[in-house]
mmCIF file with all atom_site columns, C-alpha atoms in Angstrom:
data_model
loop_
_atom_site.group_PDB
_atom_site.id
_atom_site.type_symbol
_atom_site.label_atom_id
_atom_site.label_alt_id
_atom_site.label_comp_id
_atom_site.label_asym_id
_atom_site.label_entity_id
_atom_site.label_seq_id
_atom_site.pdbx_PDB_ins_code
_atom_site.Cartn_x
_atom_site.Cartn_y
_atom_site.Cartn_z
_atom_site.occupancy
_atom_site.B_iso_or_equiv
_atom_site.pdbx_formal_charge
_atom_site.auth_seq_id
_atom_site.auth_comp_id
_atom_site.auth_asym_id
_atom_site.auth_atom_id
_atom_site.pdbx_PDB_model_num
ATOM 1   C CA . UNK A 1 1   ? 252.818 185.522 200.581 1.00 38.00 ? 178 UNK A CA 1
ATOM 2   C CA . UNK A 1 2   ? 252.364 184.494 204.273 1.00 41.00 ? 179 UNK A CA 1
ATOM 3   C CA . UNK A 1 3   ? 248.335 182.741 204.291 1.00 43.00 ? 180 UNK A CA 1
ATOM 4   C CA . UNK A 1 4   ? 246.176 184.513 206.008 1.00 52.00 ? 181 UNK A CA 1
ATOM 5   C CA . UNK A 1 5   ? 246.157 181.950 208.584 1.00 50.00 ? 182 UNK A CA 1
ATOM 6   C CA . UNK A 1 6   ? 249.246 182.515 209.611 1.00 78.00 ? 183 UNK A CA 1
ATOM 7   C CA . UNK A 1 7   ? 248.147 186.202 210.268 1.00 85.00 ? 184 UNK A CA 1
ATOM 8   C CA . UNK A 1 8   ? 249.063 187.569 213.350 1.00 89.00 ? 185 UNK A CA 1
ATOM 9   C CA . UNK A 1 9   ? 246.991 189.475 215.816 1.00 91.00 ? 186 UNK A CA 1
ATOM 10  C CA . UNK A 1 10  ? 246.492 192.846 217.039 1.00 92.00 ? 187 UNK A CA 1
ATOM 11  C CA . UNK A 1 11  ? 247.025 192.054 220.701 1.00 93.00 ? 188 UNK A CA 1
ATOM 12  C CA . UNK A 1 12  ? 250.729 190.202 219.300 1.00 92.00 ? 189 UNK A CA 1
ATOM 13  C CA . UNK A 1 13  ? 251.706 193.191 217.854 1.00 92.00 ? 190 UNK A CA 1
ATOM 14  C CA . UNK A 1 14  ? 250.544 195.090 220.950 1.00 94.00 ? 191 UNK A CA 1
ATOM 15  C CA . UNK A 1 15  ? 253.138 192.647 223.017 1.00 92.00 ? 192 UNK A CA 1
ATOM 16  C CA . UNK A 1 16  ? 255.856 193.138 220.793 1.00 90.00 ? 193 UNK A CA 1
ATOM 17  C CA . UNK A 1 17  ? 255.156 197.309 220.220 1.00 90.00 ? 194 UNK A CA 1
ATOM 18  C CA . UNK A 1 18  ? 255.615 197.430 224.529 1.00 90.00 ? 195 UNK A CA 1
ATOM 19  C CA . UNK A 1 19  ? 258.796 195.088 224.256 1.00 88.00 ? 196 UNK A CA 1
ATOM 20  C CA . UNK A 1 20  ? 260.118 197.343 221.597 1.00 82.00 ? 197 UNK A CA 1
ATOM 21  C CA . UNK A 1 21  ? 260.232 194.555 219.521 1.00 76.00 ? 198 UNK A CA 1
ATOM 22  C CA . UNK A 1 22  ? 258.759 195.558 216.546 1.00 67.00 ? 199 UNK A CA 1
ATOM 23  C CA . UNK A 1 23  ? 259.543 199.005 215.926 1.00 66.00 ? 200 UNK A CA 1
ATOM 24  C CA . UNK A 1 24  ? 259.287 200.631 212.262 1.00 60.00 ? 201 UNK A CA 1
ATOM 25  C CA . UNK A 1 25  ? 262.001 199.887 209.884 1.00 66.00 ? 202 UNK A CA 1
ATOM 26  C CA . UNK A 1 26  ? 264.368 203.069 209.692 1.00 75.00 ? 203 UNK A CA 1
ATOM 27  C CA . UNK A 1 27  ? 263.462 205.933 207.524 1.00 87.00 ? 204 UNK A CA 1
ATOM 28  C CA . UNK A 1 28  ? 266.495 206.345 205.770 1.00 87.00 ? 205 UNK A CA 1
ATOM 29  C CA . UNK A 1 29  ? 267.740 209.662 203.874 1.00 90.00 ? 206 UNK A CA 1
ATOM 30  C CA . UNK A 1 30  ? 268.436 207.157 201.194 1.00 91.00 ? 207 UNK A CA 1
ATOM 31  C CA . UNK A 1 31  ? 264.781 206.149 201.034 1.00 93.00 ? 208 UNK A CA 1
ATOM 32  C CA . UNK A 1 32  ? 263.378 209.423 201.547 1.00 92.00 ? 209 UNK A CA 1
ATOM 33  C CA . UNK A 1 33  ? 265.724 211.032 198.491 1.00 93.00 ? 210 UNK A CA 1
ATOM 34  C CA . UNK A 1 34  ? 264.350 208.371 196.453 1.00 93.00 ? 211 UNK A CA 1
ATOM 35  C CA . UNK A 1 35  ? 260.944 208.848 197.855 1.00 95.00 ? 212 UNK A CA 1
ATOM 36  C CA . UNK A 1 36  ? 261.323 212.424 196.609 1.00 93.00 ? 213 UNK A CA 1
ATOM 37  C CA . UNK A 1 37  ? 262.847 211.859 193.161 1.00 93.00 ? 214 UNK A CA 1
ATOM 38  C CA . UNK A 1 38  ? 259.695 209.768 192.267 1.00 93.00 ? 215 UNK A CA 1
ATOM 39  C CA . UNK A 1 39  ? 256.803 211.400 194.338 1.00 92.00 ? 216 UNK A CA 1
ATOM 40  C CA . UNK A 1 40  ? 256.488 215.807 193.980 1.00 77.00 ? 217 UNK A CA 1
ATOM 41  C CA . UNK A 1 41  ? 254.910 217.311 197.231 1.00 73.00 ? 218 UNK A CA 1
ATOM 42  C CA . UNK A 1 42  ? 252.288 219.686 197.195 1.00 81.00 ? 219 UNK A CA 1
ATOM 43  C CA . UNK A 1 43  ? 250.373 221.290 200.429 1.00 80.00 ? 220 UNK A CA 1
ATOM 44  C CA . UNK A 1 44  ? 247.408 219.703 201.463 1.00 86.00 ? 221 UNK A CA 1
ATOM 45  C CA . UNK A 1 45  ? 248.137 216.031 198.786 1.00 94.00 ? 222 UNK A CA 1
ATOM 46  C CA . UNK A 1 46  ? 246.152 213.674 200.632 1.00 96.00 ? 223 UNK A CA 1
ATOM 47  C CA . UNK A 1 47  ? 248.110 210.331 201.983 1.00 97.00 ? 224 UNK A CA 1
ATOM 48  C CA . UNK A 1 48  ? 246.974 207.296 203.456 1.00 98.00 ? 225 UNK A CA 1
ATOM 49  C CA . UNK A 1 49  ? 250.267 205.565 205.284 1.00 98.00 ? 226 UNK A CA 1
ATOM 50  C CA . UNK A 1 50  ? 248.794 201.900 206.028 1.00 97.00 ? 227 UNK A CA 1
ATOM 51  C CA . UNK A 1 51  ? 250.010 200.222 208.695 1.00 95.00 ? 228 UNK A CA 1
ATOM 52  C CA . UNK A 1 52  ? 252.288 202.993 209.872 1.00 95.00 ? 229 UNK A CA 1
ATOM 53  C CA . UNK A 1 53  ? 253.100 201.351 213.130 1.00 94.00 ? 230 UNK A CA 1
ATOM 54  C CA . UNK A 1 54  ? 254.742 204.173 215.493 1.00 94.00 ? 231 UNK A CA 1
ATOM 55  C CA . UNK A 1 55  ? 254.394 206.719 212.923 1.00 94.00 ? 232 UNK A CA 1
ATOM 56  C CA . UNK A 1 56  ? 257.883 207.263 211.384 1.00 93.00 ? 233 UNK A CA 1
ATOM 57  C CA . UNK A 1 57  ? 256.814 207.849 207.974 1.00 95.00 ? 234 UNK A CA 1
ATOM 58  C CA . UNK A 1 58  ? 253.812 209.538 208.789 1.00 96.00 ? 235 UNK A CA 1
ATOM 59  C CA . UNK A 1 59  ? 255.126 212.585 210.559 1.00 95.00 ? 236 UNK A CA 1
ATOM 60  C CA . UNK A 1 60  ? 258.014 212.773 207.554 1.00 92.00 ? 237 UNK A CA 1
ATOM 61  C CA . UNK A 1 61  ? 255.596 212.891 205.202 1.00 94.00 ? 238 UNK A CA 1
ATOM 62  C CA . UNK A 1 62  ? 253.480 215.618 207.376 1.00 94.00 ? 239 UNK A CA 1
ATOM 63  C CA . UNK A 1 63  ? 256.930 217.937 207.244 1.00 92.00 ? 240 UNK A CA 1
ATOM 64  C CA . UNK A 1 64  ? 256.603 217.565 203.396 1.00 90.00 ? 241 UNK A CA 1
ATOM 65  C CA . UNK A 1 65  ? 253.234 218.816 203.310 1.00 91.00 ? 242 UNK A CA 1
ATOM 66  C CA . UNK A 1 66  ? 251.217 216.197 202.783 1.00 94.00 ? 243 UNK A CA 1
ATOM 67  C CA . UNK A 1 67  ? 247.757 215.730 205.237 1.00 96.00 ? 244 UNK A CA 1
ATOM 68  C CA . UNK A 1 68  ? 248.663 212.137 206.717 1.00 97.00 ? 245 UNK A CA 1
ATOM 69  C CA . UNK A 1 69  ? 245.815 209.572 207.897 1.00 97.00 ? 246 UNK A CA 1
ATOM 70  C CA . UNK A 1 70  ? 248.057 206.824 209.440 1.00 97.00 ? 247 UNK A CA 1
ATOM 71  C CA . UNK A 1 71  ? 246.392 203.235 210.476 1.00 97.00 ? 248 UNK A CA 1
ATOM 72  C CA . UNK A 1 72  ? 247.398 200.768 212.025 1.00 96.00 ? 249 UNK A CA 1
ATOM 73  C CA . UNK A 1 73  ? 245.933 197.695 213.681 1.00 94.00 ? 250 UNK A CA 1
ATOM 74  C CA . UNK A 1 74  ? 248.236 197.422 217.241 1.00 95.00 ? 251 UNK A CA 1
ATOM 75  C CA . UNK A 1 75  ? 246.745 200.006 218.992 1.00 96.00 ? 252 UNK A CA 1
ATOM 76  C CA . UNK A 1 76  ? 249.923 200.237 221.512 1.00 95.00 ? 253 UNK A CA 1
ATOM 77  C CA . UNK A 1 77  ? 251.872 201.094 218.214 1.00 95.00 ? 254 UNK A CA 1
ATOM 78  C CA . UNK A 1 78  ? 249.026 203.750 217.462 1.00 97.00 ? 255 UNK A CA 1
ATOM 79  C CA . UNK A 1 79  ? 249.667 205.149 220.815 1.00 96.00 ? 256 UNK A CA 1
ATOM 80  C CA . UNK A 1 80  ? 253.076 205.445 220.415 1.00 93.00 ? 257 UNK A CA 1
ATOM 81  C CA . UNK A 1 81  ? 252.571 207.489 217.263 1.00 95.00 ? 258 UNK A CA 1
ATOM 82  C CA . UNK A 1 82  ? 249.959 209.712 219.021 1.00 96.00 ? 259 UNK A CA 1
ATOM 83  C CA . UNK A 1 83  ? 252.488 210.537 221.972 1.00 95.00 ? 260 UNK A CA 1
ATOM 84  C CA . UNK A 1 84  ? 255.055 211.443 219.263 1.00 91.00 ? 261 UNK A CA 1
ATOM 85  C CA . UNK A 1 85  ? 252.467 214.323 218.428 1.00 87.00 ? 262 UNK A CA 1
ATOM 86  C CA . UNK A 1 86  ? 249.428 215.098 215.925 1.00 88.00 ? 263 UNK A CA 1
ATOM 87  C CA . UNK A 1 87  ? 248.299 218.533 214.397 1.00 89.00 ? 264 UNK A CA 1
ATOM 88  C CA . UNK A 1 88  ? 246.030 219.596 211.564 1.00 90.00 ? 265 UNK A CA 1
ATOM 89  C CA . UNK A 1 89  ? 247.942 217.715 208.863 1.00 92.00 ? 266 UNK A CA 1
ATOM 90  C CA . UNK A 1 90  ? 248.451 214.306 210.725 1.00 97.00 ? 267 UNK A CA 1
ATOM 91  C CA . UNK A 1 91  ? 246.093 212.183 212.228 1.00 96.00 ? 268 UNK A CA 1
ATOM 92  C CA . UNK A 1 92  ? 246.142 208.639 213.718 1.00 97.00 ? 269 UNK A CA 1
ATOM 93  C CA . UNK A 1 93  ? 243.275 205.479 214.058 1.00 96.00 ? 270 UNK A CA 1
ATOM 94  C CA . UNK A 1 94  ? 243.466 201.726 214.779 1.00 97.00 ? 271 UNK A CA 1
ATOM 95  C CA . UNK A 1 95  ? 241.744 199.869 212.295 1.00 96.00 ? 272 UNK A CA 1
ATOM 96  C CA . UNK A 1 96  ? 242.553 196.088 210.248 1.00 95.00 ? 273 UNK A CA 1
ATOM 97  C CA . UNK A 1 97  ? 242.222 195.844 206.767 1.00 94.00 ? 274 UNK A CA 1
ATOM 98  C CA . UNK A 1 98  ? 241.460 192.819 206.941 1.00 93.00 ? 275 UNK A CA 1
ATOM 99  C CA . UNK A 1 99  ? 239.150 192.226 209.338 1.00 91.00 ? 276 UNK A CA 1
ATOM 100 C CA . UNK A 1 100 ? 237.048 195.794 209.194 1.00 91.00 ? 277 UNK A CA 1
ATOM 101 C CA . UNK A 1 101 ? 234.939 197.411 207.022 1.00 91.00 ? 278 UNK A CA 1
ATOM 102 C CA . UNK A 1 102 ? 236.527 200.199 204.453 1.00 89.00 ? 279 UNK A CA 1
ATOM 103 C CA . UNK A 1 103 ? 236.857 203.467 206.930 1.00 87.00 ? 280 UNK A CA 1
ATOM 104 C CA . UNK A 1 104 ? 234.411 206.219 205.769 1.00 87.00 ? 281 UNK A CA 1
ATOM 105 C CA . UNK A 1 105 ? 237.266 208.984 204.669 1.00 85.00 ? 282 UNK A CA 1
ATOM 106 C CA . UNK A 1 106 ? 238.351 206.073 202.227 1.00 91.00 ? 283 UNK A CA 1
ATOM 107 C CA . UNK A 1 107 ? 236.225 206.821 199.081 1.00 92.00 ? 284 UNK A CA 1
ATOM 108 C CA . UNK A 1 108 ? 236.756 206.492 195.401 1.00 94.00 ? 285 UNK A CA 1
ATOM 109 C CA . UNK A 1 109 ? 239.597 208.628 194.431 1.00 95.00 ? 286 UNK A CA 1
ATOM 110 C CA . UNK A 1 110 ? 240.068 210.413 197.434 1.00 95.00 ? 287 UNK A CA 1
ATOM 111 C CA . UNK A 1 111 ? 243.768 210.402 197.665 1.00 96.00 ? 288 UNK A CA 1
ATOM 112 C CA . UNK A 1 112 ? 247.079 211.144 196.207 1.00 96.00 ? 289 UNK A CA 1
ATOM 113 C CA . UNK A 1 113 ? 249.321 208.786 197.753 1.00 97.00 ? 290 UNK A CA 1
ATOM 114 C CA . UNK A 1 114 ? 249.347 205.403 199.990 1.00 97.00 ? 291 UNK A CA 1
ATOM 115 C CA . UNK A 1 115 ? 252.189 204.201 201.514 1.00 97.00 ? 292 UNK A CA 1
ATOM 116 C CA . UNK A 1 116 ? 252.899 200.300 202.437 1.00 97.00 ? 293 UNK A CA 1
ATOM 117 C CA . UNK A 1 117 ? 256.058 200.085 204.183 1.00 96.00 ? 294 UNK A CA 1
ATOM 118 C CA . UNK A 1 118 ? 257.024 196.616 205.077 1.00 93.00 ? 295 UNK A CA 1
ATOM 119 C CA . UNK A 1 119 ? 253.106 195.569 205.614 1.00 94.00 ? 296 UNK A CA 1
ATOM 120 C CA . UNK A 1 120 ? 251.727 193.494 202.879 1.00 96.00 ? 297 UNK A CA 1
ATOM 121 C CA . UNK A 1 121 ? 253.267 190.482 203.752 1.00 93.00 ? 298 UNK A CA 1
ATOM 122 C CA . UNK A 1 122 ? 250.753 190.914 206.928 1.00 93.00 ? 299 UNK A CA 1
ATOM 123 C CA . UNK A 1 123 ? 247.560 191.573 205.342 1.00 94.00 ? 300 UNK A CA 1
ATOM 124 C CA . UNK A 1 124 ? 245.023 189.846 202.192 1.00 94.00 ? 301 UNK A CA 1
ATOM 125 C CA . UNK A 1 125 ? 247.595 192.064 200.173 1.00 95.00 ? 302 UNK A CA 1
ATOM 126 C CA . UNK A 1 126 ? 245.623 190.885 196.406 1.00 94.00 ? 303 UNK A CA 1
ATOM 127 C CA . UNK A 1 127 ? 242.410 192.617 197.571 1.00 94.00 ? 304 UNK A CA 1
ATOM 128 C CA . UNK A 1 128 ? 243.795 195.453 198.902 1.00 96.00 ? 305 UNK A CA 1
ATOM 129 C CA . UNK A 1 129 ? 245.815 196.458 195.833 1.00 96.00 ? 306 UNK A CA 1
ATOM 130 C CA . UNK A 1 130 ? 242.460 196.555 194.016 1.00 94.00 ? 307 UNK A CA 1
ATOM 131 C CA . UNK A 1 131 ? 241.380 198.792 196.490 1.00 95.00 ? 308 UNK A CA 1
ATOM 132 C CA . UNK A 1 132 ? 244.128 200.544 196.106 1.00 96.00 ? 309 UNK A CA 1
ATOM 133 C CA . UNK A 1 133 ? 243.710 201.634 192.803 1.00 95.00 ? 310 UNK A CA 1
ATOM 134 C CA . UNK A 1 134 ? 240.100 202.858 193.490 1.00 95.00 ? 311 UNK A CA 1
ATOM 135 C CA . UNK A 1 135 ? 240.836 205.121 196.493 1.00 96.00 ? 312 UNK A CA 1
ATOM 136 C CA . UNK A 1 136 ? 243.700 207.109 194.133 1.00 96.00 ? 313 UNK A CA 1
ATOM 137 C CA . UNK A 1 137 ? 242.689 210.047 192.301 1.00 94.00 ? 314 UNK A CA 1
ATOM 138 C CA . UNK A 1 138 ? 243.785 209.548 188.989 1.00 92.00 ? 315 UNK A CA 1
ATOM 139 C CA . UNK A 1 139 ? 247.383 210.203 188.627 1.00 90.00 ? 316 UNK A CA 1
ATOM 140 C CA . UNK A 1 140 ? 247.689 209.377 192.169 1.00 94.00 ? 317 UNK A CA 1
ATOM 141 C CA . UNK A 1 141 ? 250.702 206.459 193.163 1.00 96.00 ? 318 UNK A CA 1
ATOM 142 C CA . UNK A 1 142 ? 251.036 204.032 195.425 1.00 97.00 ? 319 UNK A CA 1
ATOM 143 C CA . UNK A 1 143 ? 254.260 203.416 197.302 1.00 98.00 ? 320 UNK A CA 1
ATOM 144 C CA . UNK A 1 144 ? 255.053 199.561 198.303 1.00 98.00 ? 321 UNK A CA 1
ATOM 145 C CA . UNK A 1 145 ? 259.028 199.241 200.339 1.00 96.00 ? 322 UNK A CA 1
ATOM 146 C CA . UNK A 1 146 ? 258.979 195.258 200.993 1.00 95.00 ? 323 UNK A CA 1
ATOM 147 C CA . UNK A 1 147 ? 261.815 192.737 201.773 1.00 91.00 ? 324 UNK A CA 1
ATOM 148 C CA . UNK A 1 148 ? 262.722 190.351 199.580 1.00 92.00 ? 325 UNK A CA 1
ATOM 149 C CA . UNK A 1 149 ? 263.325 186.669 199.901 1.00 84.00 ? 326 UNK A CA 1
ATOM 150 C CA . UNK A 1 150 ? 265.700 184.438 197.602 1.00 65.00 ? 327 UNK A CA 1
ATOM 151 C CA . UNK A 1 151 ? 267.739 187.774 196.533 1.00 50.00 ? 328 UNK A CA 1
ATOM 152 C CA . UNK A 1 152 ? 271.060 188.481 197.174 1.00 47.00 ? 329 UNK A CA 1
ATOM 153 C CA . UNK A 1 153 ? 271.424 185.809 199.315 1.00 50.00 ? 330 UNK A CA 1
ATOM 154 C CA . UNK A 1 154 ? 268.520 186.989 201.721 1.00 50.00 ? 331 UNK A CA 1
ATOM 155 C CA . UNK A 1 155 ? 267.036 184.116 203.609 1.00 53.00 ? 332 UNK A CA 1
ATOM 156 C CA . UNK A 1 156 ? 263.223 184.133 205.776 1.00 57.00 ? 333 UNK A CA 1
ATOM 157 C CA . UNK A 1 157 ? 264.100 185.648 208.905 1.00 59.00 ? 334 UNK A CA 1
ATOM 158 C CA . UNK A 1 158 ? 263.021 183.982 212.144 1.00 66.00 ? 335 UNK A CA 1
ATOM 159 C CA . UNK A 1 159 ? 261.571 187.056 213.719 1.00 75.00 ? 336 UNK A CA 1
ATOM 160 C CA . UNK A 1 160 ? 257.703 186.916 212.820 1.00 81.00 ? 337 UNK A CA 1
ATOM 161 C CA . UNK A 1 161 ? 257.512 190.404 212.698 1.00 80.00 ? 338 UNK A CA 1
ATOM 162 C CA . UNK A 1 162 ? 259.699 190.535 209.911 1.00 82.00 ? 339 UNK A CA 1
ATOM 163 C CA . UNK A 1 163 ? 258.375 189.237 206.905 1.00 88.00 ? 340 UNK A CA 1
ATOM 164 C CA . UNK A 1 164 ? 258.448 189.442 203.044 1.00 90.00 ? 341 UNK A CA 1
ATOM 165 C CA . UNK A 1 165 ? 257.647 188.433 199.615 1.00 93.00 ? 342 UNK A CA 1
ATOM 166 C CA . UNK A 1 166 ? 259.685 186.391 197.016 1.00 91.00 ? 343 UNK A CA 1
ATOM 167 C CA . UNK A 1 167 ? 260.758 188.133 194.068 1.00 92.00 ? 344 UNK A CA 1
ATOM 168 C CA . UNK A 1 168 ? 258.187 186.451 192.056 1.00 93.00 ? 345 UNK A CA 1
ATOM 169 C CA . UNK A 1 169 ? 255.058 188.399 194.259 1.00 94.00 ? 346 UNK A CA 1
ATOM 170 C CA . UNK A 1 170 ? 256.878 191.357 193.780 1.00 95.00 ? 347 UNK A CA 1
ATOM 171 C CA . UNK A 1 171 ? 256.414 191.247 190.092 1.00 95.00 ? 348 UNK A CA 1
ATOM 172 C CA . UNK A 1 172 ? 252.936 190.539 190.437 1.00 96.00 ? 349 UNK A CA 1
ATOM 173 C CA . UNK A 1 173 ? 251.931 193.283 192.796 1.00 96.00 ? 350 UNK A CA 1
ATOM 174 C CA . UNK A 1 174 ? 253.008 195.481 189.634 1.00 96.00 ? 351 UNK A CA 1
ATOM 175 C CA . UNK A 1 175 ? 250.013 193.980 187.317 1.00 94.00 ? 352 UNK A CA 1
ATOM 176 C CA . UNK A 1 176 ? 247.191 196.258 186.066 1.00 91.00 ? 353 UNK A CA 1
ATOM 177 C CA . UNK A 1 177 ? 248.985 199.648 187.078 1.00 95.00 ? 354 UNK A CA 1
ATOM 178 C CA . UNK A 1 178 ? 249.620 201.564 184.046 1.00 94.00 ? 355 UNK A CA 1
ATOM 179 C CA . UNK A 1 179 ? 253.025 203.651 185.669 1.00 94.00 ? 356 UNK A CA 1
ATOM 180 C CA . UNK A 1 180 ? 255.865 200.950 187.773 1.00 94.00 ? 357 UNK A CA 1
ATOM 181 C CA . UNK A 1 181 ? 259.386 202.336 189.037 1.00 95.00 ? 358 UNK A CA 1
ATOM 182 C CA . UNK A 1 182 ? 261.230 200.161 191.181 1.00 96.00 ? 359 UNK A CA 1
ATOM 183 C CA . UNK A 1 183 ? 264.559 200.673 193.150 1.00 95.00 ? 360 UNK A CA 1
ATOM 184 C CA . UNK A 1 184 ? 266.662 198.449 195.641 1.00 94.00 ? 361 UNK A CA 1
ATOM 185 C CA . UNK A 1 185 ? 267.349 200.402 199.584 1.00 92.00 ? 362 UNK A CA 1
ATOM 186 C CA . UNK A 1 186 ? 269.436 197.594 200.812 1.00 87.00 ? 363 UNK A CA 1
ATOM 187 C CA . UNK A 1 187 ? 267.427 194.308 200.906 1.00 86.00 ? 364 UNK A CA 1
ATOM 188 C CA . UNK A 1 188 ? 264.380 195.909 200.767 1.00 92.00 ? 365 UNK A CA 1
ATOM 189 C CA . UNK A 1 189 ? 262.629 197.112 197.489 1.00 95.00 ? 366 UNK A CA 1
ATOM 190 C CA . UNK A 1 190 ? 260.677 200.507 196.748 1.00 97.00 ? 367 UNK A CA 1
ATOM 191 C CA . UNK A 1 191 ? 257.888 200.128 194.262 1.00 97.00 ? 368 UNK A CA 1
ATOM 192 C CA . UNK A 1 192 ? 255.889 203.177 192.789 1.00 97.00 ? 369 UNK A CA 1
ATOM 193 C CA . UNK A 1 193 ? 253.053 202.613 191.342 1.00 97.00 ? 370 UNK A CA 1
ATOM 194 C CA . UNK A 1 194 ? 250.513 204.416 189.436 1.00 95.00 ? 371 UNK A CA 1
ATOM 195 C CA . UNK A 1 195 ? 247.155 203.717 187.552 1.00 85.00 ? 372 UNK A CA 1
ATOM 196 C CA . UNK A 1 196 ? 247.606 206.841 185.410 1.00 70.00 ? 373 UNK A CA 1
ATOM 197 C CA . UNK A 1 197 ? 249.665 208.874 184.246 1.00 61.00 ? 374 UNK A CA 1
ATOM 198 C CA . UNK A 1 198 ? 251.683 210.024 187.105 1.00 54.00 ? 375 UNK A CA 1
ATOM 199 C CA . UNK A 1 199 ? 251.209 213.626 187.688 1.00 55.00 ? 376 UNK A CA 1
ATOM 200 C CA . UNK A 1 200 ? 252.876 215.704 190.607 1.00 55.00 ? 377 UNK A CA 1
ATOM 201 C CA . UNK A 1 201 ? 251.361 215.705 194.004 1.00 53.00 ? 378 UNK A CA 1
#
């Protein structure tokens, strides 16, 4: 994991969001496919995407159903998202997981999914995955897509907005869940993770 002091800050992200520098990683039919195999759709499943930048994910997981709160902590990235469009099943706010108190809407087992795409490297990622587990309703899954260093010949990319985790704290973000699928989308890796039984969404 990156330390914390190496975090970068909102108004960095803000930069790079107006250089088009950091956009989202591509939402792939081959990730969504997989997405779906995994993870059953129902109207109205609640969904937390964290750190959902310009809202990629977000608005495909809206068109499956789901009612999306995306956060992020660039607020130029939120803005982005917001101009891309809203409605009554996907909603946008700034906010930093690390730095800010738990959001309101976030209670104990209030939701059926949460989606980390390419952001744990950037945050306190250990206490968050124990928060993780308390805001799913049981049966609920969390789904982790991270790069991985020291596989298949990947090296640490120069581009501070692109980070990842060894193979080693991939492993470990799979303790204490009771359900763990993984699969490989190119040099990333998909991770779904449950406390419960999974059950369909």
């Amino acid at each position: 994991m990156t330390a914390i002091k190496d975090r970068l800050s909102p108004a960095q992200w803000d930069a790079w969001y107006r250089e088009g520098r950091a956009m989202d990683r591509l939402v792939t039919d081959t990730e969504v496919n997989r997405f779906l195999r995994r993870v059953t759709p129902s109207a109205g499943a609640s969904v937390l995407d964290v750190g959902c930048g310009i809202g990629s994910f977000s608005r495909q997981l809206s068109r499956l159903g789901y009612d999306v709160l995306g956060l992020d902590f660039s607020s130029a990235a939120i803005q982005t998202a917001q101009r891309q469009g809203v409605g009554s099943r996907l909603h946008y706010g700034v906010h930093d997981f690390d730095a800010h108190a738990i959001p309101p809407r976030l209670q104990l087992a209030s939701l059926d999914l949460i989606v980390c795409r390419n952001v744990l490297p950037f945050i306190d990622h250990q206490p968050f995955m124990v928060d993780a587990r308390r805001w799913l309703r049981p049966g609920g899954q969390l789904y982790v897509l991270v790069r991985v260093w020291s596989e298949r010949g990947a090296e640490p990319d120069e581009r501070p907005w692109q980070r990842g985790f060894t193979e080693g704290q991939v492993q470990a973000l799979q303790n204490g869940w009771a359900e763990q699928e993984r699969c490989w989308l190119g040099r990333h890796t998909a991770l779904f993770l449950s406390g419960e039984r999974r059950r369909a969404l």
